[in-house]
Amino acid sequence: MNLEFALIEKLQAILGKPSPRVIVGIGDDAAILQPPTGKLIATLDAMVEGVHFDLSFCTPQELGHKALAVNLSDIAAMGGEPTAALVSLGLRKEIPDSFVEEVYRGLHAEARSHGVDIVGGNVTGAREISIAITLLGQVQGKWLSRAGATVGNKVAVTGFLGASAAGLKGFKRLGKDALAAHHEVVQAHLLPQPRLAEGRALAETATSAIDISDGLANELFHLAEASKVGFLVDVKSLPISAATRKMAGLVGEDAVEWALQGGEDYELLFTFDPARQPELEKRFSALKSSFSVIGEVRPANERVMLKTAEGKTKPLVAKGWDHRAKR
Ligand SMILES: [Mg+2]
């Protein structure tokens, strides 16, 4: 902890009383936590101004919220339950304390809705604004990984694809004011919903999983590599919402391309034994959630293939999303 005392007090007031698992929380040299009863999960993800966010589109609160959500999504992809977060902020000199407080309001809102304690933080001077979060979690019993897909499994995704890309393109092409009428894609981009409950349901039933941060195509290649398999994905089965298609029409782009290559959907991509589909459907309907089967697991030598709308089969190319390049 490396903040002025007055700011620490303000942040403590924003965060409120931590859960009983926190023995020493924010404001000391380090946090002390009760260890989990199951296995400990740790993950880290950072967001950098100009690469991952643009403050002309998002508020500091939304930034805090999203920075935690993207880390929660990684815990979801392992089938775990998040517990505690440590936050590192990089700030330009002229950024006031009120910005930090706003970021913490967003962090707190998202942390509270998922039972996470913010247990430590650091602020350092930097040339561009950044927020890096170390998120801890736990898993009881089974967990998920990228390895485990086998030939004959089905491959599926939660929710819808391409909505975050639709929101981002809308901001860039139409401007923030014009987006008031496009709430769904704006929310998908600014405040993604990590699929934690779905991840825990999948831990019991799926053979592999990954969260979709860099676009479906990229994540298919990650799963293929880790599981040593190939995929055949049917383009007609990709779940794309009406709101995403509408935005694609407005800005003259292809919603299918957004679904395949657009990043930051934070849905889960997973594989499962077809015999377990009824059980999966039951678990998802109990969560008032849904998934879409998009294809099947094939042998590794078939690589990652796409069945086009015309019924042809062609190799899927992952254009991905280069974290080192500015968007
Ligand atoms: Mg991930």
XYZ file of C-alpha atoms and ligand atoms in Angstrom:
328
model
C 0.000 0.000 0.000
C 1.549 3.157 -1.192
C -1.095 5.851 -0.913
C -1.482 9.000 1.134
C -3.318 8.429 4.377
C -6.277 10.667 3.459
C -6.844 8.779 0.201
C -6.582 5.401 1.934
C -9.287 6.509 4.367
C -11.540 7.556 1.488
C -10.989 4.251 -0.327
C -11.683 2.288 2.868
C -14.970 4.175 3.197
C -15.895 3.311 -0.410
C -15.026 -0.377 0.058
C -16.805 -0.756 3.398
C -16.365 -3.673 5.760
C -14.605 -6.706 4.253
C -15.857 -10.274 4.618
C -14.694 -12.497 7.527
C -12.035 -14.119 5.295
C -10.033 -10.856 5.484
C -7.954 -10.752 8.681
C -5.926 -7.664 7.699
C -7.298 -5.650 4.774
C -6.456 -2.509 2.845
C -4.241 0.054 4.626
C -1.469 -2.145 6.064
C 1.788 -3.297 4.453
C 0.101 -6.425 3.156
C -3.202 -8.215 3.463
C -3.709 -11.340 5.560
C -6.442 -13.729 4.447
C -7.943 -16.981 5.625
C -6.718 -19.642 3.189
C -9.367 -21.300 0.993
C -10.778 -24.688 1.922
C -10.294 -25.960 -1.638
C -7.552 -25.083 -4.112
C -6.252 -21.526 -4.543
C -6.573 -19.830 -7.964
C -4.553 -16.742 -8.942
C -4.801 -14.609 -12.067
C -3.611 -11.195 -13.285
C -4.868 -9.001 -16.095
C -4.010 -5.379 -16.880
C -5.736 -2.685 -18.918
C -3.740 0.160 -20.453
C -5.062 3.493 -21.749
C -4.948 3.697 -25.535
C -4.661 -0.094 -25.827
C -7.627 -1.451 -23.842
C -9.676 1.617 -23.002
C -10.358 5.186 -24.020
C -11.563 7.628 -21.359
C -13.523 9.581 -23.948
C -15.807 6.487 -24.125
C -15.747 5.173 -20.566
C -15.981 6.743 -17.115
C -13.436 5.949 -14.371
C -16.191 3.927 -12.620
C -16.755 1.843 -15.741
C -13.004 1.354 -16.018
C -12.793 -0.021 -12.457
C -15.800 -2.236 -13.039
C -14.483 -3.678 -16.310
C -10.914 -4.174 -15.036
C -12.290 -6.472 -12.336
C -14.808 -8.133 -14.684
C -12.085 -9.271 -17.117
C -10.219 -10.923 -14.246
C -13.428 -12.513 -12.936
C -13.905 -13.963 -16.407
C -10.568 -15.815 -16.106
C -11.650 -17.333 -12.774
C -14.977 -18.287 -14.434
C -13.046 -20.078 -17.196
C -11.396 -22.282 -14.544
C -14.718 -23.094 -12.869
C -13.676 -21.218 -9.743
C -15.109 -18.779 -7.258
C -13.363 -15.388 -6.833
C -12.345 -14.230 -3.363
C -9.929 -11.283 -3.134
C -8.299 -8.691 -5.387
C -5.190 -6.489 -5.303
C -5.236 -3.406 -7.500
C -2.320 -1.547 -9.074
C -3.068 1.798 -10.711
C -0.697 3.721 -12.953
C -1.666 7.391 -13.199
C -0.450 10.426 -15.082
C 0.673 13.275 -12.805
C -2.325 15.520 -13.443
C -4.925 12.860 -12.544
C -6.721 13.905 -9.310
C -7.512 11.692 -6.300
C -11.181 11.891 -7.267
C -10.347 9.725 -10.317
C -8.956 7.016 -8.012
C -12.082 7.208 -5.862
C -14.299 6.805 -8.944
C -12.287 3.803 -10.155
C -12.688 2.263 -6.676
C -16.459 2.897 -6.758
C -16.620 0.848 -9.964
C -14.327 -1.818 -8.531
C -16.395 -2.031 -5.374
C -19.716 -2.376 -7.224
C -18.415 -5.298 -9.284
C -16.549 -6.835 -6.318
C -19.641 -6.720 -4.126
C -21.858 -8.393 -6.693
C -19.436 -11.345 -6.869
C -18.443 -11.595 -3.184
C -14.889 -10.326 -3.762
C -12.861 -8.362 -1.182
C -10.498 -5.639 -2.439
C -7.621 -6.238 -0.014
C -4.805 -4.063 -1.281
C -3.776 -1.413 -3.727
C -0.945 0.622 -5.078
C -0.773 3.843 -7.088
C 2.266 4.758 -9.119
C 3.138 7.603 -11.494
C 3.055 6.629 -15.172
C 2.899 8.129 -18.662
C -0.413 6.447 -19.426
C -3.225 5.318 -17.164
C -3.236 1.606 -16.397
C -4.999 -0.716 -14.013
C -3.651 -4.162 -13.187
C -5.582 -6.514 -10.919
C -4.373 -9.652 -9.221
C -7.437 -11.727 -8.461
C -7.471 -14.708 -6.126
C -10.106 -17.390 -6.071
C -10.786 -20.905 -4.963
C -12.191 -24.072 -6.390
C -13.749 -26.977 -4.548
C -13.756 -30.293 -6.389
C -13.456 -30.234 -10.165
C -12.025 -27.370 -12.163
C -11.766 -26.501 -15.860
C -8.747 -26.049 -18.082
C -7.974 -25.566 -21.769
C -6.775 -29.162 -22.051
C -9.322 -31.965 -22.097
C -11.367 -31.589 -25.308
C -11.593 -34.917 -27.132
C -12.621 -35.843 -30.672
C -16.400 -36.262 -30.842
C -17.093 -33.603 -28.178
C -19.320 -30.701 -29.080
C -18.055 -27.127 -28.809
C -20.302 -24.383 -27.462
C -20.360 -20.790 -26.214
C -22.383 -18.995 -23.548
C -24.445 -15.909 -24.420
C -23.856 -13.928 -27.614
C -20.764 -13.110 -29.646
C -19.640 -9.885 -31.289
C -21.620 -7.523 -29.050
C -18.551 -5.923 -27.466
C -17.032 -5.257 -30.907
C -20.385 -3.759 -31.930
C -20.267 -1.383 -28.938
C -16.648 -0.387 -29.612
C -17.238 0.199 -33.343
C -20.357 2.184 -32.470
C -18.357 4.460 -30.160
C -15.679 4.988 -32.768
C -17.912 5.488 -35.772
C -21.062 7.096 -34.371
C -19.759 8.789 -31.221
C -20.890 8.411 -27.638
C -24.040 10.542 -27.904
C -25.468 8.519 -30.789
C -25.138 5.331 -28.726
C -27.846 6.102 -26.164
C -30.238 4.038 -28.307
C -27.849 1.033 -28.392
C -27.764 0.129 -24.726
C -27.198 -3.618 -25.207
C -23.965 -3.376 -27.218
C -22.693 -0.472 -25.107
C -23.184 -2.556 -21.947
C -21.509 -5.550 -23.592
C -18.455 -3.436 -24.319
C -18.200 -1.368 -21.135
C -19.605 -3.689 -18.488
C -19.165 -7.322 -19.571
C -20.806 -9.908 -17.306
C -18.323 -12.584 -16.212
C -19.888 -16.075 -16.483
C -18.988 -17.286 -12.992
C -22.116 -19.344 -12.279
C -21.889 -20.918 -15.733
C -18.197 -21.697 -15.149
C -19.007 -23.542 -11.931
C -21.759 -25.517 -13.694
C -19.314 -26.352 -16.487
C -16.654 -27.554 -14.020
C -18.934 -30.538 -13.360
C -19.915 -31.234 -16.977
C -17.509 -29.795 -19.578
C -14.233 -31.299 -20.844
C -12.411 -27.988 -21.461
C -13.063 -24.244 -21.327
C -11.554 -20.828 -22.013
C -12.996 -17.330 -21.755
C -13.364 -15.297 -24.937
C -11.182 -12.250 -24.425
C -9.398 -12.105 -27.786
C -12.168 -13.268 -30.120
C -13.661 -16.706 -30.803
C -11.165 -17.621 -33.547
C -8.175 -16.962 -31.303
C -9.621 -18.884 -28.383
C -10.445 -21.876 -30.630
C -6.753 -22.019 -31.515
C -5.789 -21.826 -27.818
C -8.137 -24.729 -27.000
C -6.956 -26.704 -30.055
C -3.344 -26.320 -28.994
C -3.863 -27.146 -25.310
C -6.167 -30.111 -26.009
C -4.282 -31.282 -29.148
C -7.448 -31.372 -31.258
C -9.018 -29.576 -34.227
C -12.439 -27.923 -34.580
C -15.159 -27.641 -37.181
C -17.347 -24.595 -36.457
C -20.567 -23.871 -38.342
C -20.861 -20.174 -39.085
C -24.672 -20.408 -39.164
C -24.773 -21.497 -35.518
C -22.849 -18.505 -34.111
C -25.082 -16.701 -31.581
C -25.317 -13.080 -32.703
C -27.933 -10.787 -31.163
C -30.317 -8.596 -33.136
C -28.697 -5.520 -31.520
C -25.261 -6.571 -32.819
C -26.617 -7.199 -36.336
C -28.348 -3.816 -36.225
C -25.086 -2.034 -35.320
C -23.233 -3.939 -38.054
C -25.818 -2.675 -40.545
C -25.491 0.897 -39.258
C -21.705 1.056 -39.568
C -21.505 -1.159 -42.671
C -19.568 -4.035 -41.131
C -20.024 -7.790 -40.866
C -21.525 -9.087 -37.601
C -20.153 -12.594 -38.301
C -16.651 -11.156 -38.538
C -17.202 -9.447 -35.155
C -18.406 -12.756 -33.682
C -15.315 -14.591 -34.959
C -12.608 -11.974 -34.562
C -13.933 -9.201 -32.296
C -12.459 -9.301 -28.805
C -13.745 -8.787 -25.294
C -16.976 -10.769 -25.336
C -15.983 -12.483 -22.052
C -18.274 -15.411 -22.786
C -17.076 -18.966 -22.142
C -16.057 -21.269 -24.988
C -16.220 -24.914 -23.911
C -16.366 -28.513 -25.065
C -18.473 -31.361 -23.715
C -19.414 -34.986 -24.290
C -22.699 -34.943 -26.303
C -24.153 -37.542 -23.895
C -24.114 -34.832 -21.218
C -26.000 -32.198 -23.214
C -29.360 -32.757 -21.422
C -27.622 -32.315 -18.052
C -25.886 -29.147 -19.267
C -29.175 -27.744 -20.535
C -30.769 -28.442 -17.167
C -27.943 -26.745 -15.271
C -28.024 -23.703 -17.555
C -31.790 -23.323 -17.398
C -31.566 -23.423 -13.579
C -29.186 -20.448 -13.908
C -31.564 -18.720 -16.367
C -28.639 -18.815 -18.788
C -28.093 -20.360 -22.188
C -25.412 -21.734 -24.470
C -25.189 -22.415 -28.197
C -23.510 -25.426 -29.788
C -21.343 -24.028 -32.591
C -19.573 -27.112 -33.873
C -17.599 -30.203 -32.977
C -14.146 -31.325 -31.917
C -12.162 -32.930 -34.759
C -8.748 -34.618 -34.925
C -5.748 -32.266 -34.562
C -4.630 -32.780 -38.174
C -7.896 -31.226 -39.404
C -6.933 -27.974 -37.647
C -9.576 -25.286 -37.085
C -12.120 -25.225 -39.903
C -15.169 -23.105 -40.592
C -18.297 -24.288 -42.403
C -19.470 -21.222 -44.319
C -23.075 -20.122 -44.872
C -22.800 -21.691 -48.360
C -21.875 -25.035 -46.800
C -18.209 -24.956 -47.865
C -15.442 -25.831 -45.427
C -12.406 -23.551 -45.166
C -9.596 -22.985 -42.658
C -10.453 -20.416 -39.980
C -7.862 -17.668 -39.692
C -7.409 -16.031 -36.279
C -6.760 -12.370 -36.955
C -6.789 -11.990 -33.243
C -6.122 -8.942 -31.445
C -2.589 -7.827 -30.871
C -2.249 -6.584 -27.296
C 0.928 -4.782 -28.223
C -0.680 -2.769 -31.019
C -2.856 0.256 -30.462
C -6.366 -0.231 -31.702
Mg -8.628 -15.949 -20.310
